[in-house]
Amino acid sequence: GQIHQRAGNGARAAWGIYPCADGFVGVVSGPPRRWANIATLMDMPILADERYQRTGAQSELRDEIDALMLPWLIEHTKEEIYQKAQALGLPFGYVSTPEDYFKNEQLQYRGYFHEVDHPVAGTLRYPSMGAHFTDGLWESKRAPLLGEHTLEVLESLGHDAQSRANLSAAGALGARPHGGVTNGAAR
């Protein structure tokens, strides 16, 4: 068989995910009328040349255009590129890391993160539901400890005390991961 890989959008230049100084940016040059903004963004008048703006040029000259753009992208951070592109009306974005999400002012303002207490891991920040509803209640709970609900689940499946004891004696139950660390949750 053949292993398929992501094809991306190799049909045109300035359209896709590109590396930058601190990660990756989503570059979308948009319609031809916005092509001059790419040249302005990167301070590369050569990109405003008619040769690159004619219909089909971004496809035909993709490698050449990418070779012009990449050095500029590599010298700038994703936030710099994003802010400058937004100011020029270019629909750019960037690939966010978990750290980026936690620093995101919009997500903070919207109360997207909340704290969850966990008996082993401590208090951690978690993302909440993406949408907020006026009448809807949404609750986020901690992850269960290993084996914390095993007895309740077995009981709900009809296992009596003897069956549970047999499973435990066979080593099928417990609160020990393969590393042998216990959390004391199993009864």
Short mmCIF file of C-alpha atoms in Angstrom, two decimals:
data_model
loop_
_atom_site.label_atom_id
_atom_site.label_comp_id
_atom_site.label_asym_id
_atom_site.label_seq_id
_atom_site.Cartn_x
_atom_site.Cartn_y
_atom_site.Cartn_z
CA GLY A 1 0.00 0.00 0.00
CA GLN A 2 0.85 3.65 -0.13
CA ILE A 3 1.14 5.89 2.90
CA HIS A 4 -0.71 9.10 2.17
CA GLN A 5 0.68 12.34 3.48
CA ARG A 6 -0.82 15.79 3.79
CA ALA A 7 -0.93 17.47 0.43
CA GLY A 8 -1.29 21.02 1.68
CA ASN A 9 -2.18 23.75 -0.76
CA GLY A 10 0.79 23.66 -3.09
CA ALA A 11 -1.19 25.15 -5.93
CA ARG A 12 -0.29 28.74 -5.16
CA ALA A 13 2.27 30.83 -3.38
CA ALA A 14 1.60 32.82 -0.22
CA TRP A 15 -1.15 30.44 0.79
CA GLY A 16 -0.53 27.93 3.54
CA ILE A 17 1.43 27.31 6.72
CA TYR A 18 4.96 28.73 6.69
CA PRO A 19 7.76 28.73 9.28
CA CYS A 20 8.65 31.95 11.08
CA ALA A 21 11.08 32.98 13.83
CA ASP A 22 9.14 31.37 16.68
CA GLY A 23 6.76 28.91 15.09
CA PHE A 24 4.42 28.88 12.12
CA VAL A 25 2.09 31.36 10.47
CA GLY A 26 -0.94 30.83 8.31
CA VAL A 27 -0.41 32.95 5.20
CA VAL A 28 -3.43 33.73 3.03
CA SER A 29 -2.66 36.21 0.30
CA GLY A 30 -6.31 36.46 -0.57
CA PRO A 31 -7.68 37.72 -3.87
CA PRO A 32 -5.41 39.46 -6.43
CA ARG A 33 -6.50 42.90 -5.19
CA ARG A 34 -4.73 42.14 -1.89
CA TRP A 35 -1.45 41.01 -3.45
CA ALA A 36 0.10 44.47 -3.14
CA ASN A 37 -0.49 44.22 0.62
CA ILE A 38 1.81 41.20 0.73
CA ALA A 39 4.56 43.36 -0.79
CA THR A 40 3.84 46.11 1.76
CA LEU A 41 3.77 43.68 4.68
CA MET A 42 7.17 42.24 3.81
CA ASP A 43 8.60 45.56 2.61
CA MET A 44 9.42 43.91 -0.72
CA PRO A 45 8.45 46.15 -3.63
CA ILE A 46 9.52 43.37 -6.00
CA LEU A 47 6.45 41.37 -4.93
CA ALA A 48 4.23 44.21 -6.17
CA ASP A 49 5.62 43.70 -9.67
CA GLU A 50 2.98 42.96 -12.32
CA ARG A 51 4.69 39.69 -13.02
CA TYR A 52 3.52 38.32 -9.65
CA GLN A 53 0.07 39.90 -9.79
CA ARG A 54 -1.22 38.55 -13.07
CA THR A 55 -3.79 35.75 -13.01
CA GLY A 56 -2.13 32.42 -12.38
CA ALA A 57 1.22 33.91 -11.34
CA GLN A 58 0.97 32.68 -7.75
CA SER A 59 0.63 29.13 -9.08
CA GLU A 60 3.23 29.31 -11.84
CA LEU A 61 5.83 31.20 -9.79
CA ARG A 62 5.12 29.56 -6.44
CA ASP A 63 8.69 28.39 -5.76
CA GLU A 64 10.14 31.76 -6.73
CA ILE A 65 7.67 33.69 -4.57
CA ASP A 66 8.16 31.37 -1.61
CA ALA A 67 11.94 31.80 -1.92
CA LEU A 68 11.45 35.59 -1.67
CA MET A 69 9.04 35.37 1.28
CA LEU A 70 10.69 32.75 3.48
CA PRO A 71 13.73 34.78 4.61
CA TRP A 72 11.43 37.60 5.73
CA LEU A 73 9.11 35.23 7.56
CA ILE A 74 12.00 33.52 9.35
CA GLU A 75 13.21 36.91 10.67
CA HIS A 76 9.86 37.83 12.24
CA THR A 77 7.78 36.40 15.07
CA LYS A 78 4.32 35.01 14.50
CA GLU A 79 2.76 37.79 16.57
CA GLU A 80 4.59 40.50 14.58
CA ILE A 81 3.51 38.95 11.28
CA TYR A 82 -0.05 38.48 12.47
CA GLN A 83 -0.46 42.05 13.77
CA LYS A 84 1.07 43.65 10.66
CA ALA A 85 -0.99 41.47 8.33
CA GLN A 86 -4.22 42.24 10.19
CA ALA A 87 -3.51 45.97 9.92
CA LEU A 88 -3.23 45.52 6.14
CA GLY A 89 -6.45 43.52 5.87
CA LEU A 90 -4.68 40.23 5.21
CA PRO A 91 -6.36 37.20 6.79
CA PHE A 92 -3.22 35.76 8.39
CA GLY A 93 -3.09 33.75 11.57
CA TYR A 94 -0.58 31.67 13.44
CA VAL A 95 -0.30 28.22 14.90
CA SER A 96 -0.80 28.68 18.63
CA THR A 97 1.10 26.73 21.23
CA PRO A 98 -0.51 25.96 24.60
CA GLU A 99 1.48 28.88 26.03
CA ASP A 100 0.02 31.16 23.34
CA TYR A 101 -3.51 30.18 24.36
CA PHE A 102 -2.87 30.95 28.01
CA LYS A 103 -1.45 34.41 27.10
CA ASN A 104 -4.23 35.22 24.61
CA GLU A 105 -5.91 38.43 25.82
CA GLN A 106 -9.18 37.69 24.02
CA LEU A 107 -9.49 34.26 25.65
CA GLN A 108 -8.64 35.73 29.04
CA TYR A 109 -11.19 38.52 28.61
CA ARG A 110 -13.89 36.00 27.67
CA GLY A 111 -13.16 33.91 30.76
CA TYR A 112 -12.18 30.95 28.63
CA PHE A 113 -9.94 29.39 31.27
CA HIS A 114 -10.95 28.17 34.68
CA GLU A 115 -9.20 26.40 37.51
CA VAL A 116 -9.86 22.79 38.44
CA ASP A 117 -8.59 21.23 41.65
CA HIS A 118 -7.12 17.74 41.42
CA PRO A 119 -6.09 15.76 44.52
CA VAL A 120 -2.79 14.61 42.98
CA ALA A 121 -1.91 17.22 40.32
CA GLY A 122 -3.06 20.26 42.30
CA THR A 123 -4.89 23.26 40.85
CA LEU A 124 -4.64 23.50 37.07
CA ARG A 125 -5.99 25.89 34.44
CA TYR A 126 -8.26 24.26 31.87
CA PRO A 127 -10.05 25.57 28.80
CA SER A 128 -13.79 25.92 29.16
CA MET A 129 -16.51 25.43 26.61
CA GLY A 130 -15.91 27.46 23.45
CA ALA A 131 -19.37 29.05 23.51
CA HIS A 132 -21.14 30.68 26.44
CA PHE A 133 -24.91 30.30 26.71
CA THR A 134 -27.10 32.45 28.94
CA ASP A 135 -29.28 29.56 30.15
CA GLY A 136 -26.80 26.74 29.84
CA LEU A 137 -24.77 25.49 32.73
CA TRP A 138 -21.48 23.88 31.91
CA GLU A 139 -19.32 22.24 34.49
CA SER A 140 -15.79 21.01 34.14
CA LYS A 141 -14.58 18.38 36.53
CA ARG A 142 -11.18 16.95 37.25
CA ALA A 143 -9.98 13.76 35.64
CA PRO A 144 -10.62 10.72 37.83
CA LEU A 145 -7.81 8.96 39.60
CA LEU A 146 -6.78 5.61 38.23
CA GLY A 147 -9.26 3.07 39.59
CA GLU A 148 -11.37 5.71 41.35
CA HIS A 149 -14.69 4.55 39.89
CA THR A 150 -13.86 0.93 39.17
CA LEU A 151 -16.10 -0.52 41.88
CA GLU A 152 -19.10 1.59 40.88
CA VAL A 153 -18.65 0.63 37.23
CA LEU A 154 -18.34 -3.06 38.06
CA GLU A 155 -21.42 -2.89 40.28
CA SER A 156 -23.39 -1.19 37.49
CA LEU A 157 -22.34 -4.04 35.20
CA GLY A 158 -23.75 -6.60 37.63
CA HIS A 159 -20.55 -7.83 39.28
CA ASP A 160 -21.21 -8.90 42.85
CA ALA A 161 -18.68 -8.75 45.68
CA GLN A 162 -17.31 -12.23 44.92
CA SER A 163 -16.86 -11.41 41.21
CA ARG A 164 -15.05 -8.19 42.09
CA ALA A 165 -12.83 -10.06 44.55
CA ASN A 166 -11.98 -12.62 41.84
CA LEU A 167 -11.07 -9.85 39.38
CA SER A 168 -8.92 -8.16 42.00
CA ALA A 169 -7.17 -11.44 42.92
CA ALA A 170 -6.43 -12.00 39.22
CA GLY A 171 -4.71 -8.60 39.07
CA ALA A 172 -7.32 -7.11 36.75
CA LEU A 173 -8.15 -4.25 39.13
CA GLY A 174 -6.12 -1.69 40.95
CA ALA A 175 -4.75 1.78 41.00
CA ARG A 176 -1.25 1.09 39.77
CA PRO A 177 -0.15 2.11 36.31
CA HIS A 178 2.52 0.02 34.62
CA GLY A 179 5.20 2.11 36.36
CA GLY A 180 4.07 0.78 39.75
CA VAL A 181 3.11 4.19 41.18
CA THR A 182 0.03 4.08 43.39
CA ASN A 183 -2.43 6.82 44.10
CA GLY A 184 -4.39 5.01 46.80
CA ALA A 185 -7.71 5.33 44.98
CA ALA A 186 -8.63 1.65 44.63
CA ARG A 187 -10.60 0.08 47.43
#
